[in-house]
mmCIF file of C-alpha atoms and ligand atoms in Angstrom:
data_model
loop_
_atom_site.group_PDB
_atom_site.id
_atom_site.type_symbol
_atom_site.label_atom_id
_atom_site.label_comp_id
_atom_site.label_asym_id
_atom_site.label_seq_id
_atom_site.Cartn_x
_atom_site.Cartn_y
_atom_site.Cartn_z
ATOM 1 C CA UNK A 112 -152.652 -110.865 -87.316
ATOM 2 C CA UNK A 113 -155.970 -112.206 -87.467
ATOM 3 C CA UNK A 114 -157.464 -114.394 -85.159
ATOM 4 C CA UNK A 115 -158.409 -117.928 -85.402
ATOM 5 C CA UNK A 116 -161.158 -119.445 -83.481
ATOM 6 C CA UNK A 117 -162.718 -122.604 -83.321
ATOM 7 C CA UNK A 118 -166.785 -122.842 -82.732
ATOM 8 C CA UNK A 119 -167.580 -126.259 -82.043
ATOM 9 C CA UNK A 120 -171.447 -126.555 -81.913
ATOM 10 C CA UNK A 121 -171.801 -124.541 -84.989
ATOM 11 C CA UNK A 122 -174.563 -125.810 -86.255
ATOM 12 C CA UNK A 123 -176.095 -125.359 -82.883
ATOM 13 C CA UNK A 124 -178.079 -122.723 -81.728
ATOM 14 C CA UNK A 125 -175.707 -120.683 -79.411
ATOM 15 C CA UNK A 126 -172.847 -121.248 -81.872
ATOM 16 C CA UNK A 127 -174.619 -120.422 -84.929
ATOM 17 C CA UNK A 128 -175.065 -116.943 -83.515
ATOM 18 C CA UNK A 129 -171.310 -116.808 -81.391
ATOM 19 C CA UNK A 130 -170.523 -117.595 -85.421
ATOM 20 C CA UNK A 131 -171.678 -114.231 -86.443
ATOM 21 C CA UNK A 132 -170.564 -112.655 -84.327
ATOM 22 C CA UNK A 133 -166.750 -113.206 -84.163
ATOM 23 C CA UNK A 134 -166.625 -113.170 -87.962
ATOM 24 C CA UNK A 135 -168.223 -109.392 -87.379
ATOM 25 C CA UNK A 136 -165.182 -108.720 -84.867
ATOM 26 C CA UNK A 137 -162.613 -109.468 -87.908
ATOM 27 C CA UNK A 138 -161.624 -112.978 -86.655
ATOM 28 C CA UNK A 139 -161.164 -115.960 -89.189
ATOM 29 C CA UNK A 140 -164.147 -118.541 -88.039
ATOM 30 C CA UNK A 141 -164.225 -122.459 -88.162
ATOM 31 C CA UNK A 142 -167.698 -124.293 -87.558
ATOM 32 C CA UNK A 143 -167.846 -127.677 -86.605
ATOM 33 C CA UNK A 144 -170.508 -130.091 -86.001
ATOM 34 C CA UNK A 145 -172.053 -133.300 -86.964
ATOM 35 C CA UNK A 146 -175.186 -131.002 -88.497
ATOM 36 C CA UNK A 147 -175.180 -127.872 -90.785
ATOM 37 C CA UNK A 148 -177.330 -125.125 -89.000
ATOM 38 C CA UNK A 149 -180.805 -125.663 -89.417
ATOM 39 C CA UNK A 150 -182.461 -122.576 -90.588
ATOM 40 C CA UNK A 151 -179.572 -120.448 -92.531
ATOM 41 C CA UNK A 152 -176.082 -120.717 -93.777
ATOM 42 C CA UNK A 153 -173.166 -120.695 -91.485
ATOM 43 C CA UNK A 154 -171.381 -117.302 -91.746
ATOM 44 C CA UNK A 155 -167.984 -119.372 -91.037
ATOM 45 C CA UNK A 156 -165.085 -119.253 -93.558
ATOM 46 C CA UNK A 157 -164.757 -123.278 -93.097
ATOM 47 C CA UNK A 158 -167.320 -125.382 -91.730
ATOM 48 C CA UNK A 159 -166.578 -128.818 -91.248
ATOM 49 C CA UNK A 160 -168.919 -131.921 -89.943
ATOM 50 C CA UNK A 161 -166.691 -133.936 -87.581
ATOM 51 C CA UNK A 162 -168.399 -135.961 -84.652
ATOM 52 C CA UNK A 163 -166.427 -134.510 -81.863
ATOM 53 C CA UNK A 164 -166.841 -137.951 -79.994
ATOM 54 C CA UNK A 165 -163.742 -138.907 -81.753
ATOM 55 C CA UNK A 166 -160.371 -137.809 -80.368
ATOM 56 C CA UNK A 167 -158.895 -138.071 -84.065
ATOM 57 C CA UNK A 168 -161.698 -135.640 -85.218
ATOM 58 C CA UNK A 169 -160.910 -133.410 -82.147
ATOM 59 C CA UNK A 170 -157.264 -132.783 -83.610
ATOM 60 C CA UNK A 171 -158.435 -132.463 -87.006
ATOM 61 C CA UNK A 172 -161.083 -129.458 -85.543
ATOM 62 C CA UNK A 173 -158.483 -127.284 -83.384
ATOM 63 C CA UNK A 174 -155.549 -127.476 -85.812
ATOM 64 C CA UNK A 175 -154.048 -123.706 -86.138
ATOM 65 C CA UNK A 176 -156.433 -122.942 -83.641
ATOM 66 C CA UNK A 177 -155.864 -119.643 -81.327
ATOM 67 C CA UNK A 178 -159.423 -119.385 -79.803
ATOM 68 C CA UNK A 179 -161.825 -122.750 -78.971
ATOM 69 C CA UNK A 180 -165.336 -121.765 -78.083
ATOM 70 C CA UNK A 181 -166.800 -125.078 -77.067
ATOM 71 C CA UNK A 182 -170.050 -125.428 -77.371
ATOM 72 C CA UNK A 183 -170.833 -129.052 -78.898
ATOM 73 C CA UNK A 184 -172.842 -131.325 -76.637
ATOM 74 C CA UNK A 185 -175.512 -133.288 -76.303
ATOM 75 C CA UNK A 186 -178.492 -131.500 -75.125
ATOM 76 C CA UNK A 187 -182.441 -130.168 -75.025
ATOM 77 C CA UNK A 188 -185.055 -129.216 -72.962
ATOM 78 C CA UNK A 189 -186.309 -130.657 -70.066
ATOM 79 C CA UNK A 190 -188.193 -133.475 -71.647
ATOM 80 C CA UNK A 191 -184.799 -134.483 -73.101
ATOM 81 C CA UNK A 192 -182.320 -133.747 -70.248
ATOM 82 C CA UNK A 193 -184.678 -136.140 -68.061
ATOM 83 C CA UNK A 194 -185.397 -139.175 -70.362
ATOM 84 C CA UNK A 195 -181.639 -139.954 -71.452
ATOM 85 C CA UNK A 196 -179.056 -139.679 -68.563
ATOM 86 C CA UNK A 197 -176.690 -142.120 -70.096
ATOM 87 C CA UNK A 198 -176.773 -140.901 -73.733
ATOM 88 C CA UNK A 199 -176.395 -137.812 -73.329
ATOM 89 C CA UNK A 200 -173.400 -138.261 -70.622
ATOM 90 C CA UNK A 201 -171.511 -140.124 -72.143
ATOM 91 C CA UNK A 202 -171.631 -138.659 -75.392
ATOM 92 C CA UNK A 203 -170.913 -135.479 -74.071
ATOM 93 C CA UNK A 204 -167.789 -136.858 -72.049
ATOM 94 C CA UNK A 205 -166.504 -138.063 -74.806
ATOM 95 C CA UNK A 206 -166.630 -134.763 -76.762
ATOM 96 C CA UNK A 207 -165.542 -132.641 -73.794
ATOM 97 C CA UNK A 208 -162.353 -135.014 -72.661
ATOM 98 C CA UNK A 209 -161.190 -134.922 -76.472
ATOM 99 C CA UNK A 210 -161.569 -131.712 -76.955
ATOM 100 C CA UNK A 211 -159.986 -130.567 -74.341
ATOM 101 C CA UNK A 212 -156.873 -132.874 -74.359
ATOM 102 C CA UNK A 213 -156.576 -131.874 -78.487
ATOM 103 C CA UNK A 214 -157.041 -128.509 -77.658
ATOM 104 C CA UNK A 215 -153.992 -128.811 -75.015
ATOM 105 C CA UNK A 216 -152.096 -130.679 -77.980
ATOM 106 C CA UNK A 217 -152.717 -128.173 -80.794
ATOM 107 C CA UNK A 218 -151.349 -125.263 -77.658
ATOM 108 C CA UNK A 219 -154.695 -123.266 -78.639
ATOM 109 C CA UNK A 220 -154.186 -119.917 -76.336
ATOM 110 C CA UNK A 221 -158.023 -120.093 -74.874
ATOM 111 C CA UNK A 222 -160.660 -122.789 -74.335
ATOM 112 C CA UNK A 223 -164.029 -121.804 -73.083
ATOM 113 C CA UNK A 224 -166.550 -124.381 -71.701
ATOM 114 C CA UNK A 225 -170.121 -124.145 -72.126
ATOM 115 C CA UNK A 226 -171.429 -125.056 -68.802
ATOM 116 C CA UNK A 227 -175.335 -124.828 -67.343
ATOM 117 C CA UNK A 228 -177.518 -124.040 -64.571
ATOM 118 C CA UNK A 229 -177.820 -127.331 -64.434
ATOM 119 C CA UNK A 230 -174.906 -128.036 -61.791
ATOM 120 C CA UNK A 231 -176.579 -126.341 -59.481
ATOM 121 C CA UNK A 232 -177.561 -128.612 -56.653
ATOM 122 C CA UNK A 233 -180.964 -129.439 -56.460
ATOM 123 C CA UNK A 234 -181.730 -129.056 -53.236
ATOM 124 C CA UNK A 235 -181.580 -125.408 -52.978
ATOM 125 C CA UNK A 236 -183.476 -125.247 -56.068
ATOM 126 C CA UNK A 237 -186.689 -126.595 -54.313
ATOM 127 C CA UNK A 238 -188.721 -123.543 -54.122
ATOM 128 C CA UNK A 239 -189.983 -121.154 -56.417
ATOM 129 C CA UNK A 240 -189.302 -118.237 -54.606
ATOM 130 C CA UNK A 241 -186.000 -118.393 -55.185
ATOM 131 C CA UNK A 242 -181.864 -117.332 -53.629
ATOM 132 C CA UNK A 243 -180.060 -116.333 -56.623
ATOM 133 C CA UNK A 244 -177.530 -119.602 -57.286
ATOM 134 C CA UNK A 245 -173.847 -117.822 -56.687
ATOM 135 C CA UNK A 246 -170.851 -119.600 -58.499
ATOM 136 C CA UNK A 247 -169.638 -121.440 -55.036
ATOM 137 C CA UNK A 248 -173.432 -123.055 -54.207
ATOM 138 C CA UNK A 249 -172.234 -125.505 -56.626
ATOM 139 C CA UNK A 250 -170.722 -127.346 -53.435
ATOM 140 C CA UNK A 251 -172.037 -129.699 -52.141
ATOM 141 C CA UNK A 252 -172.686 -130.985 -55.329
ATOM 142 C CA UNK A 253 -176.519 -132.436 -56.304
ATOM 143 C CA UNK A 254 -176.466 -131.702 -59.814
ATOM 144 C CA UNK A 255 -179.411 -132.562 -62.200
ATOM 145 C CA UNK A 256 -178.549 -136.423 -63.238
ATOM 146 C CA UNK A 257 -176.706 -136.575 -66.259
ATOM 147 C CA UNK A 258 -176.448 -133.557 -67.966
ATOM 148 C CA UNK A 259 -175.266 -131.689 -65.246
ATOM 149 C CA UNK A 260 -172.749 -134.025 -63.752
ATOM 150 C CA UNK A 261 -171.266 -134.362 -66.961
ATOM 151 C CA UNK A 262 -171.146 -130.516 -66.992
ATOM 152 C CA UNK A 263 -169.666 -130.418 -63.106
ATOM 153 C CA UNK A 264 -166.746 -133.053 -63.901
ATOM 154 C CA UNK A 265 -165.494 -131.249 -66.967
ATOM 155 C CA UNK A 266 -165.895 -127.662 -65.566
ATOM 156 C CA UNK A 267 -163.338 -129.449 -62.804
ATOM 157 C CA UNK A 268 -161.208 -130.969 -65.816
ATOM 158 C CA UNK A 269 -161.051 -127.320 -67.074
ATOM 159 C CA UNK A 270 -159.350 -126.469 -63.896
ATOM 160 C CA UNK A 271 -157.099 -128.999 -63.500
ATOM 161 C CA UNK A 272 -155.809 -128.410 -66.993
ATOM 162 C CA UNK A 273 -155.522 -124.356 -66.282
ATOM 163 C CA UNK A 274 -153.518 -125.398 -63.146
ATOM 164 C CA UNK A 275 -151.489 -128.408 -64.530
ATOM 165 C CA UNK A 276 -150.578 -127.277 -68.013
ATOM 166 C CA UNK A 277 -151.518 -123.947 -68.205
ATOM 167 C CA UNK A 278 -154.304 -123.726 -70.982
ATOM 168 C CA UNK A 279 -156.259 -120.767 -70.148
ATOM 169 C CA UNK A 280 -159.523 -122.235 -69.785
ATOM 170 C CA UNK A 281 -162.937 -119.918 -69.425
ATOM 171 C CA UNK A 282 -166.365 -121.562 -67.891
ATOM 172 C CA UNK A 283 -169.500 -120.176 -68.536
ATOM 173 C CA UNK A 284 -172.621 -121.467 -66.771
ATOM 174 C CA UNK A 285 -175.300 -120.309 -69.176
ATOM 175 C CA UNK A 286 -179.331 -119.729 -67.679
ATOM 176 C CA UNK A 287 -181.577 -120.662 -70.177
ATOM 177 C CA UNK A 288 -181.036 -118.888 -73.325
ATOM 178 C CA UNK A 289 -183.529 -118.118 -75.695
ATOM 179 C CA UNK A 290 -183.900 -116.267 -79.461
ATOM 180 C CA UNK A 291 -184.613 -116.584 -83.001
ATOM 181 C CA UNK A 292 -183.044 -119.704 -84.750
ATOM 182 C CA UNK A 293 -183.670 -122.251 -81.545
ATOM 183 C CA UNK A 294 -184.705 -125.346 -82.247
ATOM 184 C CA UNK A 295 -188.802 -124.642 -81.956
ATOM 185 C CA UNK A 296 -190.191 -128.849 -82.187
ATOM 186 C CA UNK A 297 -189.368 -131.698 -82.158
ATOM 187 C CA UNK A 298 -188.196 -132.989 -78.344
ATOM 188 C CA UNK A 299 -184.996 -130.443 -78.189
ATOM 189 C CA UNK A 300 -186.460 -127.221 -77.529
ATOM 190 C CA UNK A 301 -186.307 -125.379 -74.401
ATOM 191 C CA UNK A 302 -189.620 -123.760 -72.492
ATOM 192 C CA UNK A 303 -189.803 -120.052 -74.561
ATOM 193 C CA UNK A 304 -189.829 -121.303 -78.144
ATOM 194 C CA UNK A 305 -191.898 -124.555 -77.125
ATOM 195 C CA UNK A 306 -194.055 -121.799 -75.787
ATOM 196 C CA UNK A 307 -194.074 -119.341 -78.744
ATOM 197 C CA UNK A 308 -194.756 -122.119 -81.292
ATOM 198 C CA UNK A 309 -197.762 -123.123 -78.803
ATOM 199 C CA UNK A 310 -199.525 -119.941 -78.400
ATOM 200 C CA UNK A 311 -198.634 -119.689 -82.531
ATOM 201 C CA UNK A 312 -200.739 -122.898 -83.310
ATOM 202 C CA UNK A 313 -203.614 -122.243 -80.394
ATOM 203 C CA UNK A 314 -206.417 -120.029 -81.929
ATOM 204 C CA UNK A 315 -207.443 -116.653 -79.912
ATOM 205 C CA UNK A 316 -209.599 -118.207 -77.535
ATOM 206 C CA UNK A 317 -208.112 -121.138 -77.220
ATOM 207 C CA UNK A 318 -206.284 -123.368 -74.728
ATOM 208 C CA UNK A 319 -202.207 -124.181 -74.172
ATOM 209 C CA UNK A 320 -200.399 -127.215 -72.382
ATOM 210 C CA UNK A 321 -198.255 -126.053 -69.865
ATOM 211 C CA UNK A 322 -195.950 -128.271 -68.222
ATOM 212 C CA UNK A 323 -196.456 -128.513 -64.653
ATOM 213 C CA UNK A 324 -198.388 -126.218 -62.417
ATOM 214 C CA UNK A 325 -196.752 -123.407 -64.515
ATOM 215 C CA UNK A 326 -194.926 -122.287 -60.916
ATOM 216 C CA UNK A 327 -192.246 -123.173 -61.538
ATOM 217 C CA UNK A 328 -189.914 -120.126 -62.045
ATOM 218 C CA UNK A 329 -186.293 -119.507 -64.196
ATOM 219 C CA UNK A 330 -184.674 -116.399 -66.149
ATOM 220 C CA UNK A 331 -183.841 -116.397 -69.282
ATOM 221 C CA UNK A 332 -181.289 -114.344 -71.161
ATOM 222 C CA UNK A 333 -181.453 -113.202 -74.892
ATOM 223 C CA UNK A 334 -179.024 -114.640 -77.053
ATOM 224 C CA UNK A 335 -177.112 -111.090 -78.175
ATOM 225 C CA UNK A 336 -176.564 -110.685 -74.661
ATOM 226 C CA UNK A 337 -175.254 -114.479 -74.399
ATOM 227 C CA UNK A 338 -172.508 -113.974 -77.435
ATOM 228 C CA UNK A 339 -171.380 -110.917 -76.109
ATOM 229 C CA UNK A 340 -171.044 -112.423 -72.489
ATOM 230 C CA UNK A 341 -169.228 -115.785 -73.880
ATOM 231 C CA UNK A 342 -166.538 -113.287 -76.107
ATOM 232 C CA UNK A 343 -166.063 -110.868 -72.588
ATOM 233 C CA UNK A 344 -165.842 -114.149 -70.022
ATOM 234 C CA UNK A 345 -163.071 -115.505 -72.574
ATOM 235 C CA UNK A 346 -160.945 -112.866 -72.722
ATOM 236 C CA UNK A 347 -161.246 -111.845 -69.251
ATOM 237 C CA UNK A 348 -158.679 -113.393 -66.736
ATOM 238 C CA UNK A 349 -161.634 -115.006 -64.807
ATOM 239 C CA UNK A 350 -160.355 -118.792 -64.936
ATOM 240 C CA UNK A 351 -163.000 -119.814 -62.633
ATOM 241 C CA UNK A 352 -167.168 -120.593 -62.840
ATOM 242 C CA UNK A 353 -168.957 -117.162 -64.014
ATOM 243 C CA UNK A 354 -172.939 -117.332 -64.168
ATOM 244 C CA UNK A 355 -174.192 -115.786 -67.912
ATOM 245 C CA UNK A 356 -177.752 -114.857 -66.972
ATOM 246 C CA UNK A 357 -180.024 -112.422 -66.225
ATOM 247 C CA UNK A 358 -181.987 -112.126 -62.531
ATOM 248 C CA UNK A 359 -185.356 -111.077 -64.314
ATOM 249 C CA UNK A 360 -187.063 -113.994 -62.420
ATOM 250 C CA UNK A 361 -190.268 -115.330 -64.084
ATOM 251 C CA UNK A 362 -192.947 -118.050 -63.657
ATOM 252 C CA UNK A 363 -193.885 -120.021 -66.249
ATOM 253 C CA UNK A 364 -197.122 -118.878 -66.230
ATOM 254 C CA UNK A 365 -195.836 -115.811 -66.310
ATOM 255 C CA UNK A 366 -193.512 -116.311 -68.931
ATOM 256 C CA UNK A 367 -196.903 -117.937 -70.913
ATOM 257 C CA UNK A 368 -198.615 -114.621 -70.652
ATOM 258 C CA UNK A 369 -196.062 -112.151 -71.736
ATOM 259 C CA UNK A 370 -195.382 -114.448 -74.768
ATOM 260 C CA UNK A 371 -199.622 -114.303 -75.605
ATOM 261 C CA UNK A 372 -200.049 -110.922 -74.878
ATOM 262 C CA UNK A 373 -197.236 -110.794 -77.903
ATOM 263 C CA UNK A 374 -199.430 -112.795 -80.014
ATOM 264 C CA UNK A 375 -202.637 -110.594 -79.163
ATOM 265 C CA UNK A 376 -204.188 -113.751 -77.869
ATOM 266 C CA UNK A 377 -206.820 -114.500 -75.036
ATOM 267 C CA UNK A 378 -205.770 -118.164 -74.097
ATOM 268 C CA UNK A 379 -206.399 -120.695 -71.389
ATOM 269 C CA UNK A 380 -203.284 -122.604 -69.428
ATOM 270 C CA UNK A 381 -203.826 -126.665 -69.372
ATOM 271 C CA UNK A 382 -201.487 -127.705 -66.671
ATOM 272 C CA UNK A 383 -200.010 -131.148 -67.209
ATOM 273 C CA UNK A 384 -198.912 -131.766 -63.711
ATOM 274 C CA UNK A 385 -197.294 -135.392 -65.366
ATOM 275 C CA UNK A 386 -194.665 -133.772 -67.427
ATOM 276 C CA UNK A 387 -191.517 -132.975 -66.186
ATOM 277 C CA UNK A 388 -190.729 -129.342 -64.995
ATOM 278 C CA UNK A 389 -187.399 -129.591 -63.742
ATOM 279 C CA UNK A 390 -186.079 -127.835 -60.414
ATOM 280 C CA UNK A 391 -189.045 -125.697 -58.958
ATOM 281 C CA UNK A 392 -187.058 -122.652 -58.973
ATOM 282 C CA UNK A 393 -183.475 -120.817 -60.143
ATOM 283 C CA UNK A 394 -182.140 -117.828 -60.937
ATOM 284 C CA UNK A 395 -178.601 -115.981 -61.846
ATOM 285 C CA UNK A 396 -176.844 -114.641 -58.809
ATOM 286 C CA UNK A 397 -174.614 -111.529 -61.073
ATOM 287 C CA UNK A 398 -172.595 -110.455 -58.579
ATOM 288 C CA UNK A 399 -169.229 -112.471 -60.028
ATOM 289 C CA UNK A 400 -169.872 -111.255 -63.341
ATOM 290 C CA UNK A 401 -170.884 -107.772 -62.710
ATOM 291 C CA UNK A 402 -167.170 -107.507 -60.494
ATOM 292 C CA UNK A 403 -165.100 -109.610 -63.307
ATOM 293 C CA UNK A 404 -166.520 -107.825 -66.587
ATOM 294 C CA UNK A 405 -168.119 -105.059 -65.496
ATOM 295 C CA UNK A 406 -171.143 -105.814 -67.373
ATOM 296 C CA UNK A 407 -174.106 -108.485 -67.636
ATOM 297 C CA UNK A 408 -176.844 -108.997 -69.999
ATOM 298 C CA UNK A 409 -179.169 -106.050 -70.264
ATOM 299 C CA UNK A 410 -182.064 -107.204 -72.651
ATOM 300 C CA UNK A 411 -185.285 -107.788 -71.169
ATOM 301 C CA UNK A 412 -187.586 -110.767 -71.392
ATOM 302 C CA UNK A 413 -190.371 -108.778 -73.330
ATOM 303 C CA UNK A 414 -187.491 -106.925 -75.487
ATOM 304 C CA UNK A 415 -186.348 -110.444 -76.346
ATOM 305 C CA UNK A 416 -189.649 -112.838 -76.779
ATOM 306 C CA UNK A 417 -191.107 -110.270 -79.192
ATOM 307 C CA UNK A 418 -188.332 -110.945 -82.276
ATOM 308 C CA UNK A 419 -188.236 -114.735 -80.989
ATOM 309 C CA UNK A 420 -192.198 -115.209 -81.047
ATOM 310 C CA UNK A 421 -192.467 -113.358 -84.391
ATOM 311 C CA UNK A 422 -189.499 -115.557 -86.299
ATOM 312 C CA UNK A 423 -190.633 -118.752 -84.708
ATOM 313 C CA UNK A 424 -194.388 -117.587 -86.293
ATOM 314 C CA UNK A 425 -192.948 -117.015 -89.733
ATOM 315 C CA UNK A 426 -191.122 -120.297 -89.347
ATOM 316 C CA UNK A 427 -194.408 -122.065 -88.952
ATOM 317 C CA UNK A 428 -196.148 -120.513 -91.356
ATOM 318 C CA UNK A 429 -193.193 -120.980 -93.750
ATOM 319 C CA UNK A 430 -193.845 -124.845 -93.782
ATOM 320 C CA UNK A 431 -197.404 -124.727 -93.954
ATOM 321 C CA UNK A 432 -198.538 -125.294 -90.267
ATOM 322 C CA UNK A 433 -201.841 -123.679 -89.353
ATOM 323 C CA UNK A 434 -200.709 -119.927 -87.759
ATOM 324 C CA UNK A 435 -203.805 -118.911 -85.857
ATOM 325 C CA UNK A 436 -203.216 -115.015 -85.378
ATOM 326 C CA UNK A 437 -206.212 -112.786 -83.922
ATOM 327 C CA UNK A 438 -207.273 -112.215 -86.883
ATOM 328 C CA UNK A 439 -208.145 -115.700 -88.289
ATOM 329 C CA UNK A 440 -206.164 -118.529 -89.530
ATOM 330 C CA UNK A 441 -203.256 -118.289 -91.728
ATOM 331 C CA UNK A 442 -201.026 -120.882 -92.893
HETATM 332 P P1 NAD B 239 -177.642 -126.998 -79.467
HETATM 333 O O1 NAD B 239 -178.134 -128.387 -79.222
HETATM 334 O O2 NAD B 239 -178.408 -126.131 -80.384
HETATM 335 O O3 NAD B 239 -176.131 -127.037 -79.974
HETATM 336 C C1 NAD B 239 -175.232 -128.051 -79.641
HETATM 337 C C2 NAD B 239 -174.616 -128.560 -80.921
HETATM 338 O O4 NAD B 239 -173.666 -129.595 -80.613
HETATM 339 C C3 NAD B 239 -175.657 -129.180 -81.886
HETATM 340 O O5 NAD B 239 -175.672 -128.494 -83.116
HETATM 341 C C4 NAD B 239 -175.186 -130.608 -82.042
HETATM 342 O O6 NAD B 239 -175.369 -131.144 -83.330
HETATM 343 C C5 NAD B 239 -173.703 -130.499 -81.685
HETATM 344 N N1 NAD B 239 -173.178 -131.807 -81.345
HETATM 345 C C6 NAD B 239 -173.774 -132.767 -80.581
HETATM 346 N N2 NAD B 239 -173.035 -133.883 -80.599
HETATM 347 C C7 NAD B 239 -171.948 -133.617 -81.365
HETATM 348 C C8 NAD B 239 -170.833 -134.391 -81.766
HETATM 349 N N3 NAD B 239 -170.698 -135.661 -81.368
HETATM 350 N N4 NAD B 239 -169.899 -133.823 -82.561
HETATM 351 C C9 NAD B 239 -170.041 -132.542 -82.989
HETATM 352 N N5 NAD B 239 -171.089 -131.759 -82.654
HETATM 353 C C10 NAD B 239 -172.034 -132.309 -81.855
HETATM 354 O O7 NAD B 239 -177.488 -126.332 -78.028
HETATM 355 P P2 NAD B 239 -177.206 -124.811 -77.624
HETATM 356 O O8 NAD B 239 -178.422 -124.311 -76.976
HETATM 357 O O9 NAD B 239 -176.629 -124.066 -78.762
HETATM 358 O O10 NAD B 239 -176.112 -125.034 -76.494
HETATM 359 C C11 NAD B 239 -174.717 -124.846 -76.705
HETATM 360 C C12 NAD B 239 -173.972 -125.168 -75.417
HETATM 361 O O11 NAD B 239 -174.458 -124.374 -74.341
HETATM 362 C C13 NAD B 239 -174.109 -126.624 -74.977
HETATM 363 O O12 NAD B 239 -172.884 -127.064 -74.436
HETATM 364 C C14 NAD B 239 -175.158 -126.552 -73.896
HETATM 365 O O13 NAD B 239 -175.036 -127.620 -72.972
HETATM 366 C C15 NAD B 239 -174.854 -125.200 -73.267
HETATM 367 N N6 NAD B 239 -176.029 -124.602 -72.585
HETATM 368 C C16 NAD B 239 -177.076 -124.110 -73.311
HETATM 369 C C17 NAD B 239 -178.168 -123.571 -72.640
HETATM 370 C C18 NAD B 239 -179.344 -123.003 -73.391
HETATM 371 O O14 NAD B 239 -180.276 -122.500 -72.744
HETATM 372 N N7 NAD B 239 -179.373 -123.037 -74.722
HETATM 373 C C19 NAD B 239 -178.200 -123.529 -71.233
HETATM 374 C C20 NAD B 239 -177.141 -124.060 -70.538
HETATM 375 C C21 NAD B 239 -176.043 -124.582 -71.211
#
């Protein structure tokens, strides 16, 4: 019989995709979030807008449910994460708790969690030369404020309801993922596009803000390797943390570079040393997922930036902004 799964986040940019791709394994797909995608038409056979901070609307989403991928939360880049602790905890408590108890309710047979990096304790993220963050460093716990202790409690509540009432809950602490269709402006986006739709605007020549001294160093993982990993994780019988990431470490500056020698552009790096940068450096320790699935994500950062620079270009140019390529300015 076919499948049922639930994608909550679908309008999001990790579920948008994870949408695709399950309808493309045969299963029967419903979307839910409190926004239609942004840039295309969900591929789901029923999407529905339901604010998932509602335990009534948290029923209405997992009803004749077999799979939940849960991916609705509050969440952005840096500049976000830092400026509203409260907001986006307790919003995202609210959806997590709800969804998890009305997933319990509705007996769904799997419920993945979309965890982060982020509950990593800071302290041994301090340094950009970096130890690769296994799944137990999460103890002691110093998670980034707010968005990661939300993220640490219900990875816990995941457990407890595995252990308690025998959901078969998944966890998946993504690193950073990037692609086409991520939110590019506006306060939300994450260092890669913000980056690609900087060196877009900047004319050859020209100069970039950088946030921070650009040291600062993360990986970052290519969405087709992210849906595949969230699909594997769930159906393994891995009921614990697993890291979905890849260990190409980068700088930022780095990571700046690759993305302009992309563009075919000669720029200079303003550092903004007041913005926020986050921890100074992390990266995926693979060894858990490499034993559990036998696989990890395989696309490289310059395999992946090139497709994600060029559709967050066409975006821009698309609405009219002022595309500088090498060749003059096009908009
Ligand atoms: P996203 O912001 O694009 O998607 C999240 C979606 O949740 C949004 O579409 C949003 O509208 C929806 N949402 C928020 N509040 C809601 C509510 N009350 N009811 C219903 N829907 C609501 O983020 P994403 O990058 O696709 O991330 C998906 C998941 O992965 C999140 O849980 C996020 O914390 C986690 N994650 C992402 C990354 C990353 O690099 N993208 C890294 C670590 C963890």
């Amino acid at each position: 019989m076919t499948k049922r799964a639930l994608v909550t986040g679908a309008g999001g940019f990790i579920g948008h995709h994870l949408v695709k791709y399950l309808v493309e394994k045969g299963y029967w797909v419903r979307g839910v979030d409190i926004k239609h995608p942004e840039y295309e038409e969900s591929d789901s056979h029923e999407f529905e807008i339901l604010d998932l901070r509602r335990f009534d609307n948290c029923l209405i989403a997992t009803r004749g449910i077999d799979e939940v991928y849960h991916l609705a939360a509050d969440m952005g880049g840096i500049g976000y994460i830092t400026a509203f602790h409260a907001e986006i905890a307790r919003n995202s408590a609210m959806i997590n708790i709800h969804m998890l108890e009305a997933s319990r309710i509705n007996a769904v047979e799997r419920f993945i969690f979309s965890s982060s990096a982020c509950v990593y304790p800071q302290y041994l993220q301090k340094s950009p030369d970096v130890t690769n963050l296994k799944e137990e460093d999460a103890y002691p716990a110093e998670p980034e404020e707010g968005y990661g202790t939300e993220k640490l409690f219900m990875e816990s509540l995941c457990k407890y309801f595995y252990e308690d009432y025998g959901l078969e809950t998944r966890i998946v602490r993504f690193h950073n993922v990037y692609g086409p269709l991520g939110t590019y402006e506006g306060g939300k986006e994450k260092a890669p596009a913000a980056i690609c739709r900087k060196v877009a605007l900047a004319p050859d020549g020209g100069e970039i803000e950088v946030w921070g001294d650009g040291e600062q160093t993360r990986s970052f993982m290519y969405i087709d390797d992210c849906v595949e990993g969230i699909y594997r994780i769930m159906h393994s019988d891995h009921p614990g943390p697993l890291n979905l990431g890849t260990d190409e470490l980068v700088t930022i500056n780095g990571l700046v570079d690759m993305i302009s020698e992309i563009a075919g552009k000669r720029l200079t790096k303003r550092h903004d040393l007041t913005k926020p940068q986050g921890v100074r450096g992390r990266n995926s320790d693979n060894t858990r997922l490499r034993q559990v699935l036998g696989w990890e994500p395989r696309i490289s950062l310059r395999e992946g930036l090139e497709p994600t620079y060029r559709w967050i270009e066409a975006e821009l140019r698309k609405s009219g902004r002022g595309v500088e390529t090498v060749a003059g300015t096009l908009s």
